mmCIF file of C-alpha atoms in Angstrom:
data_model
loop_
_atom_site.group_PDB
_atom_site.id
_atom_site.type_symbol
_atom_site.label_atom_id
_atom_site.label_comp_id
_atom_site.label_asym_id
_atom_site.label_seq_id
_atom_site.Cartn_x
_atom_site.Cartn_y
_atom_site.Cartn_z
ATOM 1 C CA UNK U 1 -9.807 -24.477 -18.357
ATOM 2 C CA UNK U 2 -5.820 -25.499 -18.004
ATOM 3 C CA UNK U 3 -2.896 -23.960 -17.313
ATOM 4 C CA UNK U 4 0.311 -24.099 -15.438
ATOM 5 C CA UNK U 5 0.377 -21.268 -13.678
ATOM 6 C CA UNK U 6 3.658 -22.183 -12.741
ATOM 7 C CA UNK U 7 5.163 -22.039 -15.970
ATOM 8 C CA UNK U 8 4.299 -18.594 -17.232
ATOM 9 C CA UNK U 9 6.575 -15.279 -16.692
ATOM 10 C CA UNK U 10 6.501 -13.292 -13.993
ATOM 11 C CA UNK U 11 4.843 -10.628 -16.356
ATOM 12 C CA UNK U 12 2.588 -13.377 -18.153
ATOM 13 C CA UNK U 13 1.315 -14.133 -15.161
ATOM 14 C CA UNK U 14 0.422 -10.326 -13.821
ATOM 15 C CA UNK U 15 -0.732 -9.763 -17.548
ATOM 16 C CA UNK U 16 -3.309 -12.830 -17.215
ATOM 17 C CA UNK U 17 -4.374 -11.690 -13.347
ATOM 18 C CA UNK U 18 -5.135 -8.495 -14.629
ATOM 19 C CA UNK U 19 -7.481 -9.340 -17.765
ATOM 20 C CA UNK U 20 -9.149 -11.754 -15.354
ATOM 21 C CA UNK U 21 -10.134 -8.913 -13.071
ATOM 22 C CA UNK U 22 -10.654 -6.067 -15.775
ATOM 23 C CA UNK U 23 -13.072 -9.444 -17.639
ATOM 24 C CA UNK U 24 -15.341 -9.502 -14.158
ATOM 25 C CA UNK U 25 -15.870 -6.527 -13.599
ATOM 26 C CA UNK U 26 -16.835 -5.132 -16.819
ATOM 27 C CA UNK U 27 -20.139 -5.650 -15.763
ATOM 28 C CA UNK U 28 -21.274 -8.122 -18.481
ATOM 29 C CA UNK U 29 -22.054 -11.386 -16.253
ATOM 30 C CA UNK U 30 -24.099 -10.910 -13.573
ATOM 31 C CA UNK U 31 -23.179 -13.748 -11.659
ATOM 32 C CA UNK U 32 -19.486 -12.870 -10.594
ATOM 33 C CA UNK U 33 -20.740 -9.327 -9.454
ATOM 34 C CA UNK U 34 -20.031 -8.367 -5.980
ATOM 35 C CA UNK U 35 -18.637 -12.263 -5.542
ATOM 36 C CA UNK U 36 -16.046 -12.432 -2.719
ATOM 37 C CA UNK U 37 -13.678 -14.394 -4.756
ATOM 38 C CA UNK U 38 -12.837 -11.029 -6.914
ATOM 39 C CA UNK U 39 -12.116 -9.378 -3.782
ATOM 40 C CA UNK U 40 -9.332 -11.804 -2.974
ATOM 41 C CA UNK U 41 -8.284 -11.928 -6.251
ATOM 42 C CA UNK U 42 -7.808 -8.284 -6.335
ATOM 43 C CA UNK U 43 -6.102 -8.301 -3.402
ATOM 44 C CA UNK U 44 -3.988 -11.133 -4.091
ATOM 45 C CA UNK U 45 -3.107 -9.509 -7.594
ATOM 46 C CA UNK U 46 -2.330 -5.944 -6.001
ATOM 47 C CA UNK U 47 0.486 -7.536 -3.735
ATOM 48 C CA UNK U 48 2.107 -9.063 -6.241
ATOM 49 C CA UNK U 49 1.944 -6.140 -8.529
ATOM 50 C CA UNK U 50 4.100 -4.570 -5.963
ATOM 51 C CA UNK U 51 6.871 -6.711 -6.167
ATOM 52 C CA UNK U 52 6.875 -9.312 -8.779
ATOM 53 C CA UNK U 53 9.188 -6.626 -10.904
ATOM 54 C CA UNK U 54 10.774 -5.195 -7.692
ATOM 55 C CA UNK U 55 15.065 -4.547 -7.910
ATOM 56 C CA UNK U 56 17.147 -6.731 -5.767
ATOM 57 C CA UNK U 57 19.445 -3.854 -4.759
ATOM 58 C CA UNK U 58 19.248 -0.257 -5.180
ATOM 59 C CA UNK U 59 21.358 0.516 -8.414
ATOM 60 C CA UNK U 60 23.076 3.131 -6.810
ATOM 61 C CA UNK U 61 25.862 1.428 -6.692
ATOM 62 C CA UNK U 62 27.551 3.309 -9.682
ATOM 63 C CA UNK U 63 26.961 6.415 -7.582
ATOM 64 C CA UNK U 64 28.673 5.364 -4.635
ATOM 65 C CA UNK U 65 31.505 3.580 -6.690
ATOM 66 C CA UNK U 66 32.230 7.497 -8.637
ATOM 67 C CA UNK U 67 31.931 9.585 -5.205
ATOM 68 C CA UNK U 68 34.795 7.078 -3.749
ATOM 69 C CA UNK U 69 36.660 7.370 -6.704
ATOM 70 C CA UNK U 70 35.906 11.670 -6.459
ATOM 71 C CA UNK U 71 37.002 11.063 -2.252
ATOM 72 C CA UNK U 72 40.346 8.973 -3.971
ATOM 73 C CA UNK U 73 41.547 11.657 -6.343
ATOM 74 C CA UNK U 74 40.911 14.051 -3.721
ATOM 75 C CA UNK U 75 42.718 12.579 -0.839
ATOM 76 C CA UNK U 76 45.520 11.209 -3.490
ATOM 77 C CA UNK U 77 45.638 15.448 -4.575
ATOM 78 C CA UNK U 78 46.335 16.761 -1.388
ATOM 79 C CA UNK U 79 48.801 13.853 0.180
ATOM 80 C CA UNK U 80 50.864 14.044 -3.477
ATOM 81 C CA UNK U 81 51.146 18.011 -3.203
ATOM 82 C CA UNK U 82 52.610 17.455 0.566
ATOM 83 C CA UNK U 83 54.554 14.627 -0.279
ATOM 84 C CA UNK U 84 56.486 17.059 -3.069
ATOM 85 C CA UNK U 85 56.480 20.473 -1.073
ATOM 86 C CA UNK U 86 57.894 18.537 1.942
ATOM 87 C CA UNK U 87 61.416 17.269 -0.223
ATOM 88 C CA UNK U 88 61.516 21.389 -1.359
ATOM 89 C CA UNK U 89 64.092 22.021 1.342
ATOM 90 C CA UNK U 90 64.618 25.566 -0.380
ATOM 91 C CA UNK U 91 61.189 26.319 -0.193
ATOM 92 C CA UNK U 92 59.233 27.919 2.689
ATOM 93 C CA UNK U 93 57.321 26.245 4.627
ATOM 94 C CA UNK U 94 58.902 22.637 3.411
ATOM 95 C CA UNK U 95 58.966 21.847 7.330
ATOM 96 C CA UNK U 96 55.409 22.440 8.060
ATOM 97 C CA UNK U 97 53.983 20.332 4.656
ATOM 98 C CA UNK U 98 56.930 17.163 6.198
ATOM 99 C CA UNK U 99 54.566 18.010 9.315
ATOM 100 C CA UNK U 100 51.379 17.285 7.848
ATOM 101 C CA UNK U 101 52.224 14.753 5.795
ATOM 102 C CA UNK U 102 53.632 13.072 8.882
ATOM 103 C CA UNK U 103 49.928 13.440 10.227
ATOM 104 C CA UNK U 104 48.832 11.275 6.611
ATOM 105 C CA UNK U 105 51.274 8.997 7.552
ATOM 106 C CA UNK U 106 49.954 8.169 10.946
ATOM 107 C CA UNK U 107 46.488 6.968 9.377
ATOM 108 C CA UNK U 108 48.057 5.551 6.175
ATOM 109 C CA UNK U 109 49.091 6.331 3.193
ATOM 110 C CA UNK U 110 47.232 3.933 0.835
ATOM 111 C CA UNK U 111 44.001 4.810 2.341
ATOM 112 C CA UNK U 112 42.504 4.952 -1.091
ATOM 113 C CA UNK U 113 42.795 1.275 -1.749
ATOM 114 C CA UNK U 114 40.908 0.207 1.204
ATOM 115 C CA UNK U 115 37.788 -1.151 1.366
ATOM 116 C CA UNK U 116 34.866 1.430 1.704
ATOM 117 C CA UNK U 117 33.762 0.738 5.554
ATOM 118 C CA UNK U 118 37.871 0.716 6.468
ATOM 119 C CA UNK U 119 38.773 3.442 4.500
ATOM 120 C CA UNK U 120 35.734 5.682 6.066
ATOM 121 C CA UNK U 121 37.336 5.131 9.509
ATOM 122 C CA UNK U 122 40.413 6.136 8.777
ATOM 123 C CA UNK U 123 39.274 9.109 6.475
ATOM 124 C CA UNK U 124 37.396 10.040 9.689
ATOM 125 C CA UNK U 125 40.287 10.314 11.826
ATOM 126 C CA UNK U 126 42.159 11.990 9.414
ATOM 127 C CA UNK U 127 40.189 14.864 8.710
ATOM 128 C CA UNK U 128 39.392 15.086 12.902
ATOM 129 C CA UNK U 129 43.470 15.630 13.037
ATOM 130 C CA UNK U 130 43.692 18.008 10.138
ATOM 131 C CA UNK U 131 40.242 20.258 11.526
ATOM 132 C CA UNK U 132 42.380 20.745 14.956
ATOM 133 C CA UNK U 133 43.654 24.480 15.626
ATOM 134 C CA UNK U 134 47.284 23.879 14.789
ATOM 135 C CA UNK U 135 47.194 21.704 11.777
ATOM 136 C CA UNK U 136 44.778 24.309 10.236
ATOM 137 C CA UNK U 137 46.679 26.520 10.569
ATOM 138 C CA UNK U 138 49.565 24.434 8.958
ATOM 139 C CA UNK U 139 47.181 23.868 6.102
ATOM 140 C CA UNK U 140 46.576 28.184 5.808
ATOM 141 C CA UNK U 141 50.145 28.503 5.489
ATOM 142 C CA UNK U 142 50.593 26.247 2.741
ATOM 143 C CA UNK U 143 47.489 27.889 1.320
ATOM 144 C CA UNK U 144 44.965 24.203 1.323
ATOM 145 C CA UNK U 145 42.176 25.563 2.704
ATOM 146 C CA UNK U 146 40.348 24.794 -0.602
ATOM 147 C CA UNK U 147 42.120 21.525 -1.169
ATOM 148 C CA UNK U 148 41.361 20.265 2.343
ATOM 149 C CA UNK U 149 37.953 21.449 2.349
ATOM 150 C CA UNK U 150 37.176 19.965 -1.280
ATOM 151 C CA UNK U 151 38.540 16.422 0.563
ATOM 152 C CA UNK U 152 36.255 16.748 3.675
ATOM 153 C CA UNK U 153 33.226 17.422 1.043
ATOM 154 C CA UNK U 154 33.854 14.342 -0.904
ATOM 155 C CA UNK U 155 34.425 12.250 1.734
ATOM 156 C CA UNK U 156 30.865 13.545 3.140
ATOM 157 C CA UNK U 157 29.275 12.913 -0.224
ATOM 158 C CA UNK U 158 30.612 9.427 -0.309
ATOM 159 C CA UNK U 159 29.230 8.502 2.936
ATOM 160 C CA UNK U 160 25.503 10.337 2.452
ATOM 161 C CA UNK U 161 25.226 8.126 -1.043
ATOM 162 C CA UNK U 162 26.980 5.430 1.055
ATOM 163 C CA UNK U 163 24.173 5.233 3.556
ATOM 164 C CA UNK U 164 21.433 5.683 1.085
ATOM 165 C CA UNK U 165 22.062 2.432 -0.591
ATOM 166 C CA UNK U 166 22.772 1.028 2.257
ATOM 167 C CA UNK U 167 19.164 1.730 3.828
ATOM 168 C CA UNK U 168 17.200 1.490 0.174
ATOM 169 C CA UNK U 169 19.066 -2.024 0.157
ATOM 170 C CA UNK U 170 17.636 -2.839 3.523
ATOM 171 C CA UNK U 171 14.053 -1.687 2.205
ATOM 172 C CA UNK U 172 14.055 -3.737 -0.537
ATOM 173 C CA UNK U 173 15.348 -6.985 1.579
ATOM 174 C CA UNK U 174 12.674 -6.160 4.532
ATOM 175 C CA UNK U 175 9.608 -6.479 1.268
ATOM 176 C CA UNK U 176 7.523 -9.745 0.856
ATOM 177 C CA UNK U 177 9.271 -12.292 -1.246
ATOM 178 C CA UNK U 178 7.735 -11.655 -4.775
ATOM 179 C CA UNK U 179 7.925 -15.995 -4.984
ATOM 180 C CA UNK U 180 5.447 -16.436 -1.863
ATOM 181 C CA UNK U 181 3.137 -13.657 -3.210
ATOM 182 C CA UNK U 182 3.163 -15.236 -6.496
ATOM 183 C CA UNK U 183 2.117 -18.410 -4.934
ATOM 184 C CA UNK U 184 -0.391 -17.076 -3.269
ATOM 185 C CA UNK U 185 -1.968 -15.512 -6.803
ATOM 186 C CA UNK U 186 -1.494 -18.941 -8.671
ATOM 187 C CA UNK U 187 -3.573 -20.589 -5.014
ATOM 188 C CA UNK U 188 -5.900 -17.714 -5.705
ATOM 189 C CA UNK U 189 -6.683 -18.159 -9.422
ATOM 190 C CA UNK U 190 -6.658 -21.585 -9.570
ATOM 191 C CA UNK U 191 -9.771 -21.165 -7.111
ATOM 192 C CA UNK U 192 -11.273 -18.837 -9.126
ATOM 193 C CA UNK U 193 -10.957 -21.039 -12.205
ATOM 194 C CA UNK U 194 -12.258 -23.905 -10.402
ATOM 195 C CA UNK U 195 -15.596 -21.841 -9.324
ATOM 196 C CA UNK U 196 -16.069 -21.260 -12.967
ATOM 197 C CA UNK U 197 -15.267 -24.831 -14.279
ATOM 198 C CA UNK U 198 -17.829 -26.226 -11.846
ATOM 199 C CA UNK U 199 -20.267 -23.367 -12.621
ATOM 200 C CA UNK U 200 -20.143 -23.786 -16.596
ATOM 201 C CA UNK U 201 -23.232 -25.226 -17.166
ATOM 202 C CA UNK U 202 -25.182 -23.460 -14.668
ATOM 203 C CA UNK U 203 -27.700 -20.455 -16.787
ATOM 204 C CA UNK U 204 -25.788 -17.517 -16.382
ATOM 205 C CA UNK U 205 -22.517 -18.579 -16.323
ATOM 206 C CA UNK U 206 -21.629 -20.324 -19.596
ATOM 207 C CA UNK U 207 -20.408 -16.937 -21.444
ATOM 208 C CA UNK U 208 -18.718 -15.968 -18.490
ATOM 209 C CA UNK U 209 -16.940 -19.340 -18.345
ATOM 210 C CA UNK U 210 -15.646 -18.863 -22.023
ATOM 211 C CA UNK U 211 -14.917 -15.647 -22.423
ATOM 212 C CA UNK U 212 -12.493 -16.171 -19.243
ATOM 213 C CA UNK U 213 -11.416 -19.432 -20.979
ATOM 214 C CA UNK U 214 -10.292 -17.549 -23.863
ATOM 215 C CA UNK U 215 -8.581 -15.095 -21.586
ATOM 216 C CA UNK U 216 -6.653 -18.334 -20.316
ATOM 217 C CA UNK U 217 -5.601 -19.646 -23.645
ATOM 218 C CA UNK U 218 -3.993 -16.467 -25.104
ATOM 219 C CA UNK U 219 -2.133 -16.884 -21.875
ATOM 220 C CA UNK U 220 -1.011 -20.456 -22.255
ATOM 221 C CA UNK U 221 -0.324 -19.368 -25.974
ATOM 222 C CA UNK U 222 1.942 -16.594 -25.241
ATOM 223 C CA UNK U 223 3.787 -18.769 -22.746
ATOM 224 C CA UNK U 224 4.461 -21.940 -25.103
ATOM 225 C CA UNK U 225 5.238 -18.838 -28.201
ATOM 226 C CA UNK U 226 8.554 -17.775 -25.765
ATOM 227 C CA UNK U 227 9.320 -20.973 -25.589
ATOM 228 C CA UNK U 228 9.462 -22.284 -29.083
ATOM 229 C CA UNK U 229 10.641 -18.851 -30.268
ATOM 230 C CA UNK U 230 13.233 -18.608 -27.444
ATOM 231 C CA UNK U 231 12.128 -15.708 -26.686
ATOM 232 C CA UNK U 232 13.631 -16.122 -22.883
ATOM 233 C CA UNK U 233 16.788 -14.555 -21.554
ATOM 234 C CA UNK U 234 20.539 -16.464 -21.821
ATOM 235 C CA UNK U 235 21.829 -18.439 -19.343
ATOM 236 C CA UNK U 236 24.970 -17.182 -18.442
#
């Protein structure tokens, strides 16, 4: 009974664990019944069910990447309509949009092409200057209310999807490394396949020994089929 564990897929190698178990406890040999090696196999197997297919980061990092671009368009929206009221010297209220846009000014005006963490911080500050009594009431006047408001919101959406990757990212990080479990499953079936290889000839255990056997092959065949069919993924 040989194999190298070592060599077959992550998913070979979960496929194989798992006929191994379902095989012993089907109840046809007798002799592996209530034997404390299944119990550690089955433990052994469980962890690394957990994470041998486990995502390195969240994927919600398309999610974050279209609220920015929603926070961009909305902070780029409101500065543009200032920046053209304020040059409307015939207009009313010209003065109090220069006012305001003085106020975008202050915390920058390319805030949108900032990276996320800097361009949080200043959003921050900005809307804390735009919520205070006077400049809302600079913002009435000109009638952004909505437009203001609709920029506070997207901002806020940004930063809740912001800091739910951020802390499914840490989750992911803080699990097991999926290599040591494996290792651990390869230290545990090699074990088991030892018990039966000494046990073969023993009464009792020579079906169990090749059925399992079998079990083994059709794993060692599907690992060498990948390989001469190139069945694997490109290297890029």
């Amino acid at each position: 009974m040989k194999i190298a564990l070592t060599e077959l897929s992550t998913k070979d190698l979960a496929t194989l664990a798992q006929r191994i178990i379902s095989n012993a406890q089907s109840g046809k040999y007798p002799v592996i019944i209530n034997h404390p090696l299944i119990g550690t196999l089955q433990s052994s197997y469980a962890d690394y069910d957990k994470v041998y297919t486990k995502q390195i980061y969240s994927g919600k990092g398309v999610d974050v990447a279209t609220a920015d671009q929603e926070r961009d368009m909305a902070y780029r929206n409101l500065k543009a309509f200032l920046n053209g009221y304020r040059k409307l010297s015939s207009a009313s209220n010209y003065q109090t949009a220069e006012e305001l846009y003085r106020v975008f000014k202050t915390f920058g005006l390319n805030l949108d092409r900032l990276s996320y963490s800097s361009q949080t911080a200043q959003m921050k500050k900005l809307i804390e200057e735009l919520e205070t009594p006077e400049n809302t009431q600079k913002l009435s006047a000109l009638s952004l209310d909505t437009a203001f408001a609709d920029m506070k919101t997207k901002h806020q959406d940004f930063e809740t999807l912001f800091s739910e990757q951020a802390g499914a990212n840490a989750d992911l990080r803080q699990m097991a490394s999926a290599t040591a479990i494996r290792k651990s499953l390869e230290k545990t079936l090699k074990s088991y396949f030892n018990l039966l290889t000494a046990m073969k000839d023993v009464s009792g255990w020579e079906l169990f020994y090749s059925d399992t056997n079998e079990l083994v092959k059709a794993a060692k065949n599907s690992s060498l089929g990948k390989k001469e069919g190139g069945d694997t993924a490109p290297q890029k």
